[in-house]
Amino acid sequence: GLKRSRSNNIERLQALLLIALIAQYTLYLIGKAAEILKYHYHFQANTIKKRRVLSYCYLGKRILTHKNYHIPECIIKKAQRSLINETK
């Protein structure tokens, strides 16, 4: 929890939470972009091929740890639009 931040300063805690939120959103966005490019099939078991079984955040984290995957900026923008449309 927040006790691990070792800070009692509310402004510092707010800044840490904002950084965490931005990091989480970035992973989510990369995961969605990876799904658009069908990279998610490379990371999930062969038993299920008709739908995504990994979370966007987990997929985004896996994509970032592998250097073989490239996501163009246009796909990132497409993923962002898609995520916005999913919330409507």
C-alpha positions as CSV (number, residue, x, y, z in Angstrom):
1,G,0.0,0.0,0.0
2,L,0.9,3.6,0.4
3,K,3.0,2.8,3.5
4,R,5.7,1.5,1.2
5,S,6.1,5.0,-0.2
6,R,7.7,6.0,3.2
7,S,6.2,9.4,2.9
8,N,3.7,11.3,5.1
9,N,3.7,14.2,2.7
10,I,0.3,14.3,0.9
11,E,1.7,16.1,-2.1
12,R,4.4,13.4,-2.6
13,L,1.8,10.7,-2.2
14,Q,-0.4,12.4,-4.8
15,A,2.6,12.7,-7.2
16,L,3.4,9.0,-6.7
17,L,-0.2,8.0,-7.4
18,L,-0.3,10.1,-10.5
19,I,2.9,8.4,-11.8
20,A,1.4,5.0,-11.0
21,L,-1.7,5.9,-12.9
22,I,0.2,7.1,-16.0
23,A,2.3,3.9,-15.9
24,Q,-0.8,1.8,-15.6
25,Y,-2.5,3.6,-18.5
26,T,0.6,3.3,-20.7
27,L,0.6,-0.5,-20.1
28,Y,-3.1,-0.7,-20.9
29,L,-2.6,1.3,-24.1
30,I,0.4,-0.8,-25.2
31,G,-1.6,-4.0,-24.5
32,K,-4.5,-2.8,-26.6
33,A,-2.2,-1.9,-29.4
34,A,-0.6,-5.3,-29.2
35,E,-4.1,-6.8,-29.5
36,I,-4.8,-4.8,-32.6
37,L,-1.5,-6.2,-34.1
38,K,-2.5,-9.7,-33.0
39,Y,0.6,-10.0,-30.8
40,H,-1.5,-11.4,-27.9
41,Y,-1.6,-14.8,-29.6
42,H,2.2,-15.1,-29.1
43,F,1.8,-14.9,-25.4
44,Q,-1.3,-17.0,-24.6
45,A,-1.8,-20.7,-24.5
46,N,-2.7,-22.5,-27.7
47,T,-5.9,-23.8,-26.3
48,I,-7.9,-20.5,-26.8
49,K,-7.5,-18.7,-30.1
50,K,-10.8,-17.0,-30.6
51,R,-10.4,-14.3,-27.9
52,R,-7.9,-12.5,-25.8
53,V,-7.3,-14.2,-22.4
54,L,-4.6,-11.9,-21.1
55,S,-5.3,-8.5,-19.6
56,Y,-4.2,-5.5,-21.5
57,C,-1.8,-4.5,-18.7
58,Y,-0.1,-7.9,-18.5
59,L,0.2,-8.0,-22.3
60,G,1.6,-4.5,-22.3
61,K,4.2,-5.5,-19.8
62,R,5.2,-8.6,-21.7
63,I,5.5,-6.5,-24.9
64,L,7.8,-4.0,-23.2
65,T,10.1,-6.8,-22.0
66,H,10.6,-8.3,-25.4
67,K,12.6,-6.3,-28.0
68,N,11.2,-8.2,-31.0
69,Y,7.9,-6.3,-31.0
70,H,7.4,-2.9,-32.5
71,I,4.2,-0.9,-32.2
72,P,4.0,2.1,-34.7
73,E,2.7,5.4,-33.4
74,C,-0.4,5.1,-35.7
75,I,-1.4,1.9,-33.9
76,I,-1.0,3.5,-30.5
77,K,-3.3,6.3,-31.6
78,K,-5.8,3.7,-33.0
79,A,-5.6,1.9,-29.6
80,Q,-6.3,5.1,-27.8
81,R,-9.4,5.8,-29.9
82,S,-10.6,2.3,-29.5
83,L,-10.3,2.5,-25.7
84,I,-12.1,5.8,-25.7
85,N,-14.9,4.3,-27.7
86,E,-15.2,1.3,-25.4
87,T,-16.0,3.6,-22.5
88,K,-18.9,5.3,-24.3
